[in-house]
PDB file of C-alpha atoms in Angstrom:
ATOM      1  CA  MET A 245       8.254  -6.266   0.485  1.00 73.00           C
ATOM      2  CA  ILE A 246      10.365  -9.306  -0.509  1.00 82.00           C
ATOM      3  CA  TRP A 247      11.888  -7.340  -3.403  1.00 80.00           C
ATOM      4  CA  LYS A 248      12.947  -4.600  -0.972  1.00 85.00           C
ATOM      5  CA  ALA A 249      14.294  -7.162   1.488  1.00 86.00           C
ATOM      6  CA  LEU A 250      16.367  -8.877  -1.212  1.00 85.00           C
ATOM      7  CA  HIS A 251      17.817  -5.530  -2.309  1.00 85.00           C
ATOM      8  CA  ASN A 252      18.421  -4.510   1.312  1.00 88.00           C
ATOM      9  CA  ILE A 253      16.297  -1.359   1.055  1.00 87.00           C
ATOM     10  CA  LEU A 254      13.704  -2.272   3.656  1.00 89.00           C
ATOM     11  CA  PRO A 255      13.672   0.658   6.159  1.00 92.00           C
ATOM     12  CA  THR A 256      15.152  -1.265   9.088  1.00 93.00           C
ATOM     13  CA  LYS A 257      16.955   0.490  11.927  1.00 93.00           C
ATOM     14  CA  LEU A 258      20.322  -0.620  10.560  1.00 93.00           C
ATOM     15  CA  ASN A 259      19.623   0.704   7.066  1.00 89.00           C
ATOM     16  CA  LEU A 260      18.347   4.003   8.474  1.00 92.00           C
ATOM     17  CA  TYR A 261      21.443   4.185  10.701  1.00 91.00           C
ATOM     18  CA  LYS A 262      23.727   3.694   7.689  1.00 92.00           C
ATOM     19  CA  LYS A 263      21.951   6.593   5.983  1.00 89.00           C
ATOM     20  CA  LYS A 264      22.484   8.690   9.143  1.00 89.00           C
ATOM     21  CA  VAL A 265      18.736   9.099   9.629  1.00 89.00           C
ATOM     22  CA  ILE A 266      18.829   7.675  13.186  1.00 91.00           C
ATOM     23  CA  ASN A 267      21.548   7.199  15.815  1.00 93.00           C
ATOM     24  CA  ASP A 268      20.758   3.689  17.076  1.00 94.00           C
ATOM     25  CA  PRO A 269      20.727   0.616  14.782  1.00 94.00           C
ATOM     26  CA  ARG A 270      19.484  -1.795  17.461  1.00 95.00           C
ATOM     27  CA  CYS A 271      16.337  -3.841  17.036  1.00 95.00           C
ATOM     28  CA  PRO A 272      13.421  -1.952  18.669  1.00 94.00           C
ATOM     29  CA  ILE A 273      11.881  -5.245  19.835  1.00 95.00           C
ATOM     30  CA  CYS A 274      14.674  -7.342  21.374  1.00 94.00           C
ATOM     31  CA  LEU A 275      17.125  -4.419  21.892  1.00 93.00           C
ATOM     32  CA  GLN A 276      19.988  -6.900  21.382  1.00 87.00           C
ATOM     33  CA  GLY A 277      21.331  -7.083  17.842  1.00 88.00           C
ATOM     34  CA  GLU A 278      21.360  -4.611  14.990  1.00 93.00           C
ATOM     35  CA  GLU A 279      18.063  -4.581  13.114  1.00 94.00           C
ATOM     36  CA  SER A 280      19.140  -5.888   9.716  1.00 94.00           C
ATOM     37  CA  VAL A 281      16.662  -7.340   7.230  1.00 93.00           C
ATOM     38  CA  VAL A 282      17.412 -10.941   8.212  1.00 92.00           C
ATOM     39  CA  HIS A 283      17.252 -10.012  11.897  1.00 93.00           C
ATOM     40  CA  VAL A 284      13.804  -8.435  11.816  1.00 93.00           C
ATOM     41  CA  LEU A 285      12.276 -11.117   9.576  1.00 92.00           C
ATOM     42  CA  TRP A 286      14.064 -14.220  10.842  1.00 89.00           C
ATOM     43  CA  THR A 287      16.687 -14.216  13.634  1.00 90.00           C
ATOM     44  CA  CYS A 288      15.176 -11.805  16.168  1.00 91.00           C
ATOM     45  CA  PRO A 289      13.926 -13.889  19.138  1.00 92.00           C
ATOM     46  CA  ALA A 290      10.456 -12.404  18.655  1.00 93.00           C
ATOM     47  CA  SER A 291      10.450 -13.448  14.988  1.00 91.00           C
ATOM     48  CA  SER A 292      11.845 -16.898  15.804  1.00 90.00           C
ATOM     49  CA  ASP A 293       8.884 -17.412  18.144  1.00 90.00           C
ATOM     50  CA  VAL A 294       6.542 -16.806  15.215  1.00 90.00           C
ATOM     51  CA  TRP A 295       8.337 -19.251  12.913  1.00 88.00           C
ATOM     52  CA  ALA A 296       8.313 -21.847  15.731  1.00 87.00           C
ATOM     53  CA  GLU A 297       4.530 -21.669  16.203  1.00 85.00           C
ATOM     54  CA  LYS A 298       2.667 -24.979  16.313  1.00 76.00           C
ATOM     55  CA  GLY A 299       1.862 -26.233  12.832  1.00 69.00           C
ATOM     56  CA  SER A 300       4.574 -24.174  11.127  1.00 73.00           C
ATOM     57  CA  SER A 301       6.626 -26.021   8.511  1.00 73.00           C
ATOM     58  CA  PHE A 302       9.595 -23.807   9.456  1.00 78.00           C
ATOM     59  CA  GLN A 303       9.888 -25.034  13.076  1.00 67.00           C
ATOM     60  CA  LYS A 304      13.096 -27.009  12.514  1.00 66.00           C
ATOM     61  CA  TRP A 305      14.814 -24.507  10.247  1.00 74.00           C
ATOM     62  CA  ASN A 306      18.092 -23.086  11.514  1.00 68.00           C
ATOM     63  CA  SER A 307      17.644 -19.419  12.441  1.00 61.00           C
ATOM     64  CA  LYS A 308      21.343 -18.522  12.682  1.00 66.00           C
ATOM     65  CA  GLY A 309      24.183 -17.547  10.396  1.00 56.00           C
ATOM     66  CA  GLU A 310      22.447 -16.550   7.179  1.00 68.00           C
ATOM     67  CA  ASP A 311      21.877 -13.303   5.370  1.00 83.00           C
ATOM     68  CA  PHE A 312      18.464 -12.726   3.857  1.00 87.00           C
ATOM     69  CA  VAL A 313      19.450 -13.571   0.276  1.00 88.00           C
ATOM     70  CA  GLU A 314      20.832 -16.951   1.411  1.00 86.00           C
ATOM     71  CA  LEU A 315      17.684 -17.591   3.428  1.00 86.00           C
ATOM     72  CA  TRP A 316      15.447 -16.713   0.489  1.00 86.00           C
ATOM     73  CA  LEU A 317      17.373 -18.952  -1.932  1.00 85.00           C
ATOM     74  CA  LYS A 318      17.106 -21.785   0.568  1.00 85.00           C
ATOM     75  CA  MET A 319      13.338 -21.274   0.738  1.00 84.00           C
ATOM     76  CA  VAL A 320      12.927 -21.064  -3.047  1.00 85.00           C
ATOM     77  CA  GLU A 321      14.981 -24.210  -3.635  1.00 83.00           C
ATOM     78  CA  GLY A 322      13.598 -26.272  -0.758  1.00 82.00           C
ATOM     79  CA  LEU A 323       9.894 -25.419  -0.550  1.00 84.00           C
ATOM     80  CA  PRO A 324       6.881 -26.118  -2.745  1.00 86.00           C
ATOM     81  CA  GLN A 325       5.079 -23.045  -4.099  1.00 84.00           C
ATOM     82  CA  SER A 326       2.311 -23.223  -1.486  1.00 84.00           C
ATOM     83  CA  GLU A 327       4.777 -23.186   1.431  1.00 86.00           C
ATOM     84  CA  LEU A 328       6.855 -20.447  -0.192  1.00 87.00           C
ATOM     85  CA  GLU A 329       3.726 -18.278  -0.406  1.00 87.00           C
ATOM     86  CA  ARG A 330       3.020 -19.070   3.258  1.00 87.00           C
ATOM     87  CA  GLY A 331       6.533 -17.988   4.193  1.00 89.00           C
ATOM     88  CA  VAL A 332       6.102 -14.685   2.346  1.00 90.00           C
ATOM     89  CA  ALA A 333       2.800 -14.071   4.158  1.00 90.00           C
ATOM     90  CA  ILE A 334       4.461 -14.746   7.525  1.00 92.00           C
ATOM     91  CA  MET A 335       7.325 -12.358   6.749  1.00 92.00           C
ATOM     92  CA  HIS A 336       4.836  -9.690   5.728  1.00 91.00           C
ATOM     93  CA  SER A 337       2.903 -10.139   8.996  1.00 92.00           C
ATOM     94  CA  ILE A 338       6.127 -10.010  11.038  1.00 94.00           C
ATOM     95  CA  TRP A 339       7.068  -6.736   9.333  1.00 93.00           C
ATOM     96  CA  ILE A 340       3.591  -5.301   9.946  1.00 92.00           C
ATOM     97  CA  ARG A 341       3.839  -6.280  13.629  1.00 93.00           C
ATOM     98  CA  ARG A 342       7.215  -4.597  13.842  1.00 93.00           C
ATOM     99  CA  ASN A 343       5.788  -1.358  12.425  1.00 92.00           C
ATOM    100  CA  LYS A 344       2.800  -1.521  14.791  1.00 90.00           C
ATOM    101  CA  TRP A 345       5.247  -1.757  17.700  1.00 92.00           C
ATOM    102  CA  VAL A 346       7.464   1.078  16.456  1.00 90.00           C
ATOM    103  CA  PHE A 347       4.673   3.499  15.522  1.00 89.00           C
ATOM    104  CA  ASP A 348       1.698   2.465  17.700  1.00 88.00           C
ATOM    105  CA  ASN A 349       3.399   0.739  20.673  1.00 90.00           C
ATOM    106  CA  CYS A 350       1.199  -2.310  20.002  1.00 91.00           C
ATOM    107  CA  PHE A 351       2.673  -5.829  19.942  1.00 92.00           C
ATOM    108  CA  SER A 352       0.919  -8.987  18.712  1.00 90.00           C
ATOM    109  CA  SER A 353       1.512 -12.548  19.916  1.00 93.00           C
ATOM    110  CA  PRO A 354       3.122 -15.156  17.637  1.00 91.00           C
ATOM    111  CA  PHE A 355      -0.254 -16.892  17.306  1.00 90.00           C
ATOM    112  CA  SER A 356      -1.894 -13.630  16.229  1.00 90.00           C
ATOM    113  CA  VAL A 357       0.849 -12.969  13.657  1.00 91.00           C
ATOM    114  CA  MET A 358       0.444 -16.460  12.183  1.00 90.00           C
ATOM    115  CA  ARG A 359      -3.333 -16.092  12.077  1.00 87.00           C
ATOM    116  CA  LYS A 360      -3.117 -12.773  10.228  1.00 86.00           C
ATOM    117  CA  ALA A 361      -0.588 -14.285   7.822  1.00 86.00           C
ATOM    118  CA  GLN A 362      -3.001 -17.118   7.061  1.00 85.00           C
ATOM    119  CA  VAL A 363      -5.869 -14.669   6.468  1.00 81.00           C
ATOM    120  CA  CYS A 364      -3.749 -12.621   4.058  1.00 80.00           C
ATOM    121  CA  LEU A 365      -2.578 -15.788   2.293  1.00 80.00           C
ATOM    122  CA  ASP A 366      -6.147 -17.055   1.905  1.00 78.00           C
ATOM    123  CA  GLU A 367      -7.276 -13.695   0.504  1.00 74.00           C
ATOM    124  CA  PHE A 368      -4.320 -13.566  -1.889  1.00 73.00           C
ATOM    125  CA  GLN A 369      -4.947 -17.079  -3.179  1.00 72.00           C
ATOM    126  CA  GLU A 370      -8.676 -16.439  -3.554  1.00 72.00           C
ATOM    127  CA  ALA A 371      -7.971 -13.255  -5.514  1.00 70.00           C
ATOM    128  CA  GLN A 372      -5.585 -15.210  -7.740  1.00 68.00           C
ATOM    129  CA  ARG A 373      -8.212 -17.873  -8.414  1.00 67.00           C
ATOM    130  CA  GLU A 374     -10.912 -15.296  -9.151  1.00 63.00           C
ATOM    131  CA  SER A 375      -8.623 -13.345 -11.457  1.00 59.00           C
ATOM    132  CA  ILE A 376      -7.610 -16.455 -13.408  1.00 56.00           C
ATOM    133  CA  SER A 377     -11.232 -17.578 -13.612  1.00 56.00           C
ATOM    134  CA  ASP A 378     -12.375 -14.176 -14.859  1.00 55.00           C
ATOM    135  CA  GLY A 379      -9.604 -14.126 -17.449  1.00 54.00           C
ATOM    136  CA  ARG A 380     -10.724 -17.468 -18.817  1.00 55.00           C
ATOM    137  CA  LYS A 381     -14.391 -16.524 -18.955  1.00 53.00           C
ATOM    138  CA  MET A 382     -14.090 -13.163 -20.646  1.00 51.00           C
ATOM    139  CA  GLY A 383     -12.906 -12.405 -24.151  1.00 47.00           C
ATOM    140  CA  LYS A 384     -10.319  -9.713 -24.688  1.00 46.00           C
ATOM    141  CA  SER A 385     -12.931  -7.130 -25.645  1.00 42.00           C
ATOM    142  CA  GLN A 386     -15.032  -7.873 -22.570  1.00 46.00           C
ATOM    143  CA  GLN A 387     -12.301  -7.701 -19.960  1.00 52.00           C
ATOM    144  CA  ARG A 388     -12.394  -4.997 -17.326  1.00 58.00           C
ATOM    145  CA  ARG A 389     -10.096  -2.066 -17.867  1.00 73.00           C
ATOM    146  CA  PRO A 390      -6.952  -2.843 -15.890  1.00 83.00           C
ATOM    147  CA  TRP A 391      -5.322  -0.502 -13.412  1.00 91.00           C
ATOM    148  CA  GLN A 392      -2.239   0.815 -15.202  1.00 93.00           C
ATOM    149  CA  LYS A 393       1.110   0.934 -13.464  1.00 93.00           C
ATOM    150  CA  PRO A 394       3.333   4.045 -13.702  1.00 94.00           C
ATOM    151  CA  GLU A 395       6.676   4.222 -15.429  1.00 93.00           C
ATOM    152  CA  GLU A 396       9.740   2.862 -13.661  1.00 90.00           C
ATOM    153  CA  LEU A 397      10.996   5.026 -10.765  1.00 88.00           C
ATOM    154  CA  SER A 398       7.624   6.808 -10.665  1.00 94.00           C
ATOM    155  CA  VAL A 399       4.672   6.391  -8.332  1.00 96.00           C
ATOM    156  CA  LYS A 400       0.970   6.364  -9.040  1.00 98.00           C
ATOM    157  CA  VAL A 401      -1.511   7.921  -6.639  1.00 98.00           C
ATOM    158  CA  ASN A 402      -5.162   6.934  -6.816  1.00 98.00           C
ATOM    159  CA  PHE A 403      -7.620   9.017  -4.809  1.00 98.00           C
ATOM    160  CA  ASP A 404     -11.351   8.978  -4.192  1.00 98.00           C
ATOM    161  CA  ALA A 405     -14.043  10.380  -1.919  1.00 97.00           C
ATOM    162  CA  ALA A 406     -17.123   8.838  -0.306  1.00 96.00           C
ATOM    163  CA  LEU A 407     -19.865  11.225   0.795  1.00 93.00           C
ATOM    164  CA  ASP A 408     -22.645  10.930   3.386  1.00 92.00           C
ATOM    165  CA  LEU A 409     -24.956  13.799   2.461  1.00 88.00           C
ATOM    166  CA  ASN A 410     -27.209  13.321   5.495  1.00 88.00           C
ATOM    167  CA  LYS A 411     -24.326  13.756   7.924  1.00 91.00           C
ATOM    168  CA  LYS A 412     -22.389  16.156   5.656  1.00 91.00           C
ATOM    169  CA  LEU A 413     -19.438  13.858   6.172  1.00 95.00           C
ATOM    170  CA  MET A 414     -16.871  12.603   3.685  1.00 97.00           C
ATOM    171  CA  GLY A 415     -14.203   9.947   3.647  1.00 97.00           C
ATOM    172  CA  ALA A 416     -11.029  10.345   1.596  1.00 98.00           C
ATOM    173  CA  GLY A 417      -9.011   7.407   0.311  1.00 98.00           C
ATOM    174  CA  VAL A 418      -5.482   7.554  -1.103  1.00 98.00           C
ATOM    175  CA  VAL A 419      -3.207   4.729  -2.239  1.00 98.00           C
ATOM    176  CA  ILE A 420       0.331   5.184  -3.570  1.00 98.00           C
ATOM    177  CA  ARG A 421       1.869   2.346  -5.600  1.00 97.00           C
ATOM    178  CA  ASP A 422       5.200   1.919  -7.352  1.00 95.00           C
ATOM    179  CA  TRP A 423       5.926   0.751 -10.902  1.00 93.00           C
ATOM    180  CA  ARG A 424       5.629  -2.886  -9.827  1.00 92.00           C
ATOM    181  CA  GLY A 425       2.133  -2.341  -8.452  1.00 93.00           C
ATOM    182  CA  ASP A 426       3.295  -2.694  -4.837  1.00 94.00           C
ATOM    183  CA  VAL A 427       1.663  -0.453  -2.249  1.00 96.00           C
ATOM    184  CA  LEU A 428       3.958   2.146  -0.700  1.00 96.00           C
ATOM    185  CA  VAL A 429       1.398   4.052   1.372  1.00 96.00           C
ATOM    186  CA  SER A 430      -2.364   3.984   1.884  1.00 97.00           C
ATOM    187  CA  LEU A 431      -4.482   6.514   3.754  1.00 97.00           C
ATOM    188  CA  CYS A 432      -8.012   7.019   5.056  1.00 97.00           C
ATOM    189  CA  ALA A 433      -9.218  10.375   6.352  1.00 97.00           C
ATOM    190  CA  GLN A 434     -12.497  11.981   7.325  1.00 97.00           C
ATOM    191  CA  PHE A 435     -13.676  15.547   6.708  1.00 96.00           C
ATOM    192  CA  LYS A 436     -16.741  17.168   8.242  1.00 94.00           C
ATOM    193  CA  HIS A 437     -19.161  19.790   6.909  1.00 92.00           C
ATOM    194  CA  VAL A 438     -18.912  18.636   3.288  1.00 91.00           C
ATOM    195  CA  SER A 439     -22.115  18.483   1.254  1.00 85.00           C
ATOM    196  CA  SER A 440     -20.859  18.707  -2.344  1.00 88.00           C
ATOM    197  CA  PRO A 441     -19.489  15.697  -4.262  1.00 91.00           C
ATOM    198  CA  PHE A 442     -17.269  18.077  -6.238  1.00 92.00           C
ATOM    199  CA  ILE A 443     -15.748  19.580  -3.076  1.00 92.00           C
ATOM    200  CA  ALA A 444     -15.357  16.109  -1.585  1.00 94.00           C
ATOM    201  CA  GLU A 445     -13.297  14.948  -4.563  1.00 96.00           C
ATOM    202  CA  CYS A 446     -11.241  18.157  -4.424  1.00 95.00           C
ATOM    203  CA  LYS A 447     -10.455  17.505  -0.760  1.00 96.00           C
ATOM    204  CA  ALA A 448      -9.452  13.913  -1.534  1.00 97.00           C
ATOM    205  CA  LEU A 449      -7.096  15.090  -4.286  1.00 97.00           C
ATOM    206  CA  GLY A 450      -5.786  17.821  -1.997  1.00 96.00           C
ATOM    207  CA  ARG A 451      -4.909  15.281   0.707  1.00 97.00           C
ATOM    208  CA  ALA A 452      -3.208  13.090  -1.903  1.00 97.00           C
ATOM    209  CA  VAL A 453      -1.111  16.052  -3.037  1.00 96.00           C
ATOM    210  CA  GLU A 454      -0.189  16.932   0.567  1.00 95.00           C
ATOM    211  CA  LEU A 455       0.822  13.327   1.263  1.00 96.00           C
ATOM    212  CA  CYS A 456       3.144  13.223  -1.747  1.00 95.00           C
ATOM    213  CA  LYS A 457       4.764  16.486  -0.673  1.00 93.00           C
ATOM    214  CA  GLU A 458       5.214  15.132   2.859  1.00 93.00           C
ATOM    215  CA  LEU A 459       6.890  11.985   1.512  1.00 93.00           C
ATOM    216  CA  GLY A 460       9.021  13.807  -1.056  1.00 92.00           C
ATOM    217  CA  PHE A 461       7.770  12.093  -4.220  1.00 92.00           C
ATOM    218  CA  TYR A 462       8.800  13.872  -7.433  1.00 88.00           C
ATOM    219  CA  ASN A 463       7.580  11.743 -10.342  1.00 94.00           C
ATOM    220  CA  VAL A 464       3.904  11.330  -9.540  1.00 97.00           C
ATOM    221  CA  TRP A 465       0.886  10.267 -11.570  1.00 98.00           C
ATOM    222  CA  PHE A 466      -2.355  11.242  -9.835  1.00 98.00           C
ATOM    223  CA  GLU A 467      -5.471   9.424 -10.984  1.00 98.00           C
ATOM    224  CA  GLY A 468      -9.122   9.745  -9.958  1.00 97.00           C
ATOM    225  CA  ASP A 469     -12.597   8.947 -11.240  1.00 95.00           C
ATOM    226  CA  ALA A 470     -14.078  12.439 -10.704  1.00 94.00           C
ATOM    227  CA  LYS A 471     -14.001  13.746 -14.284  1.00 94.00           C
ATOM    228  CA  ARG A 472     -15.209  17.272 -13.467  1.00 91.00           C
ATOM    229  CA  VAL A 473     -12.464  17.699 -10.890  1.00 94.00           C
ATOM    230  CA  VAL A 474      -9.757  16.287 -13.174  1.00 95.00           C
ATOM    231  CA  ASP A 475     -10.901  18.441 -16.097  1.00 92.00           C
ATOM    232  CA  GLY A 476     -11.175  21.502 -13.859  1.00 92.00           C
ATOM    233  CA  VAL A 477      -7.648  21.132 -12.494  1.00 94.00           C
ATOM    234  CA  ASN A 478      -6.194  20.492 -15.959  1.00 93.00           C
ATOM    235  CA  LYS A 479      -8.045  23.410 -17.586  1.00 89.00           C
ATOM    236  CA  GLU A 480      -5.627  25.931 -19.070  1.00 84.00           C
ATOM    237  CA  GLU A 481      -7.862  29.009 -19.263  1.00 77.00           C
ATOM    238  CA  GLU A 482      -8.960  30.938 -16.183  1.00 72.00           C
ATOM    239  CA  ASP A 483     -12.314  29.849 -14.745  1.00 69.00           C
ATOM    240  CA  GLU A 484     -14.241  32.305 -12.562  1.00 69.00           C
ATOM    241  CA  SER A 485     -17.028  29.841 -11.701  1.00 70.00           C
ATOM    242  CA  TRP A 486     -17.236  28.470  -8.162  1.00 70.00           C
ATOM    243  CA  GLU A 487     -15.819  25.169  -9.431  1.00 74.00           C
ATOM    244  CA  GLY A 488     -12.898  27.001 -11.004  1.00 74.00           C
ATOM    245  CA  GLN A 489     -12.211  28.781  -7.732  1.00 78.00           C
ATOM    246  CA  ALA A 490     -12.455  25.494  -5.822  1.00 80.00           C
ATOM    247  CA  VAL A 491      -9.674  23.899  -7.889  1.00 88.00           C
ATOM    248  CA  GLY A 492      -7.455  26.986  -7.990  1.00 89.00           C
ATOM    249  CA  ASP A 493      -5.061  25.861  -5.241  1.00 89.00           C
ATOM    250  CA  LEU A 494      -4.863  22.368  -6.708  1.00 93.00           C
ATOM    251  CA  GLN A 495      -3.899  23.824 -10.091  1.00 92.00           C
ATOM    252  CA  LYS A 496      -1.058  25.781  -8.500  1.00 91.00           C
ATOM    253  CA  GLU A 497       0.207  22.709  -6.625  1.00 91.00           C
ATOM    254  CA  LEU A 498       0.269  20.405  -9.645  1.00 92.00           C
ATOM    255  CA  ARG A 499       1.630  22.978 -12.081  1.00 90.00           C
ATOM    256  CA  GLY A 500       4.370  23.827  -9.601  1.00 88.00           C
ATOM    257  CA  CYS A 501       5.811  20.309  -9.778  1.00 89.00           C
ATOM    258  CA  ARG A 502       7.255  19.416 -13.184  1.00 87.00           C
ATOM    259  CA  GLY A 503       7.068  15.648 -12.694  1.00 91.00           C
ATOM    260  CA  TRP A 504       3.412  15.589 -11.602  1.00 95.00           C
ATOM    261  CA  LYS A 505       0.377  14.864 -13.767  1.00 96.00           C
ATOM    262  CA  LEU A 506      -3.336  14.227 -13.211  1.00 97.00           C
ATOM    263  CA  THR A 507      -5.577  11.992 -15.328  1.00 97.00           C
ATOM    264  CA  PHE A 508      -9.094  10.591 -15.242  1.00 96.00           C
ATOM    265  CA  THR A 509      -9.902   6.897 -14.909  1.00 95.00           C
ATOM    266  CA  HIS A 510     -13.059   4.831 -14.578  1.00 94.00           C
ATOM    267  CA  ARG A 511     -14.299   3.587 -11.197  1.00 92.00           C
ATOM    268  CA  GLU A 512     -13.316  -0.011 -11.958  1.00 91.00           C
ATOM    269  CA  CYS A 513      -9.669   1.109 -12.084  1.00 93.00           C
ATOM    270  CA  ASN A 514     -10.013   3.061  -8.851  1.00 96.00           C
ATOM    271  CA  GLU A 515     -11.505   0.419  -6.554  1.00 96.00           C
ATOM    272  CA  VAL A 516      -8.712   0.442  -3.968  1.00 97.00           C
ATOM    273  CA  ALA A 517      -8.987   4.198  -3.354  1.00 98.00           C
ATOM    274  CA  HIS A 518     -12.793   3.919  -3.360  1.00 97.00           C
ATOM    275  CA  CYS A 519     -12.742   1.245  -0.636  1.00 97.00           C
ATOM    276  CA  LEU A 520     -10.313   3.325   1.428  1.00 98.00           C
ATOM    277  CA  ALA A 521     -12.647   6.319   1.096  1.00 97.00           C
ATOM    278  CA  LYS A 522     -15.571   4.259   2.399  1.00 96.00           C
ATOM    279  CA  ILE A 523     -13.474   3.219   5.400  1.00 97.00           C
ATOM    280  CA  GLY A 524     -12.705   6.915   5.926  1.00 96.00           C
ATOM    281  CA  LEU A 525     -16.405   7.552   6.560  1.00 95.00           C
ATOM    282  CA  SER A 526     -16.291   5.319   9.642  1.00 94.00           C
ATOM    283  CA  ILE A 527     -13.142   6.645  11.339  1.00 93.00           C
ATOM    284  CA  GLU A 528     -12.510   9.909  13.149  1.00 89.00           C
ATOM    285  CA  MET A 529      -8.710   9.969  13.131  1.00 92.00           C
ATOM    286  CA  GLU A 530      -6.689   9.811   9.941  1.00 95.00           C
ATOM    287  CA  ARG A 531      -5.084   6.398   9.401  1.00 96.00           C
ATOM    288  CA  VAL A 532      -1.935   5.734   7.379  1.00 95.00           C
ATOM    289  CA  TRP A 533      -0.564   2.308   6.446  1.00 95.00           C
ATOM    290  CA  MET A 534       3.025   1.896   5.239  1.00 92.00           C
ATOM    291  CA  GLU A 535       3.574  -0.680   2.479  1.00 92.00           C
ATOM    292  CA  CYS A 536       0.119  -2.211   2.941  1.00 92.00           C
ATOM    293  CA  VAL A 537      -3.621  -1.609   2.948  1.00 93.00           C
ATOM    294  CA  PRO A 538      -6.352  -2.724   5.379  1.00 93.00           C
ATOM    295  CA  PRO A 539      -6.763  -6.540   5.135  1.00 89.00           C
ATOM    296  CA  GLU A 540     -10.196  -6.348   3.530  1.00 90.00           C
ATOM    297  CA  ILE A 541      -8.745  -4.459   0.538  1.00 93.00           C
ATOM    298  CA  VAL A 542      -5.791  -6.789  -0.121  1.00 92.00           C
ATOM    299  CA  PRO A 543      -7.683  -8.834  -2.773  1.00 90.00           C
ATOM    300  CA  LYS A 544      -8.371  -5.689  -4.816  1.00 92.00           C
ATOM    301  CA  VAL A 545      -4.693  -4.705  -4.741  1.00 93.00           C
ATOM    302  CA  VAL A 546      -3.710  -8.211  -5.843  1.00 90.00           C
ATOM    303  CA  ASN A 547      -6.322  -8.169  -8.599  1.00 89.00           C
ATOM    304  CA  ASP A 548      -5.120  -4.789  -9.931  1.00 90.00           C
ATOM    305  CA  LYS A 549      -1.547  -6.036 -10.028  1.00 86.00           C
ATOM    306  CA  HIS A 550      -2.465  -9.345 -11.649  1.00 80.00           C
ATOM    307  CA  CYS A 551      -4.710  -7.784 -14.310  1.00 76.00           C
ATOM    308  CA  ASN A 552      -1.976  -5.299 -15.125  1.00 71.00           C
ATOM    309  CA  GLN A 553       0.519  -8.143 -15.617  1.00 66.00           C
ATOM    310  CA  LEU A 554      -1.915  -9.979 -17.907  1.00 61.00           C
ATOM    311  CA  ASN A 555      -2.187  -6.914 -20.138  1.00 61.00           C
ATOM    312  CA  THR A 556       1.544  -6.219 -20.458  1.00 56.00           C
TER     313      THR A 556
END
């Protein structure tokens, strides 16, 4: 998120207005100023209330007259690493609250935003410690296979399914990440009347494909740990078996998009999608998160990104 904020490509009202996507650039929370990046994360009265919370090291910081790049440079130059990480976590929580208000009409108190920021920061730091510890303990040959990032300007889509055979219920999990390993979109969905693991994985891949079409992604690397499904979709010759018929539509979708590909990976490289799929079993309505995942999965995202950096 910080990278997008620094490059002024965060989807604020002002940026969407400049692209002629919407007609009103005003902040959806205070309804006063234009919703620029620095406004939503720093100068909006609602955001200022968060930064002024009791115990915050940012209470006495001036909230006026800066653009976001100037603010960020001030933070980098004037804060120790621990406080800089805290500031990033607070900004992330403020942005999440903003999206919850815009899309779900739900608004959290400053105390709640700070608490969620602290939880995310604790999980991030714990994941960092575990990843460093694991890297020291294991030799190169013993290290887990890392999640691999896509090429620049491409996205990678991991998908998975979780199946409850007794209830004939499945959960689908999809996570879309960019070439830096940052989450763009994550999704959980539930499907009923499913009793075949093969069909469950096909449905999960199908929802991943639909999501990419909805979002207009062109250079896409799909990856899943269901080898039979991946092999079936990639098979060149015609297959009249029931499995071949089940993947027929998926073959047409992927072959119809020149920049799309599908590969197999091991479960250890697909943990984020797997956890999302398990959450899908417990929800009735499809859930979509923009630029984040459910809090309990954050450590796995951080670990994937960190392990990938260690192996590059």
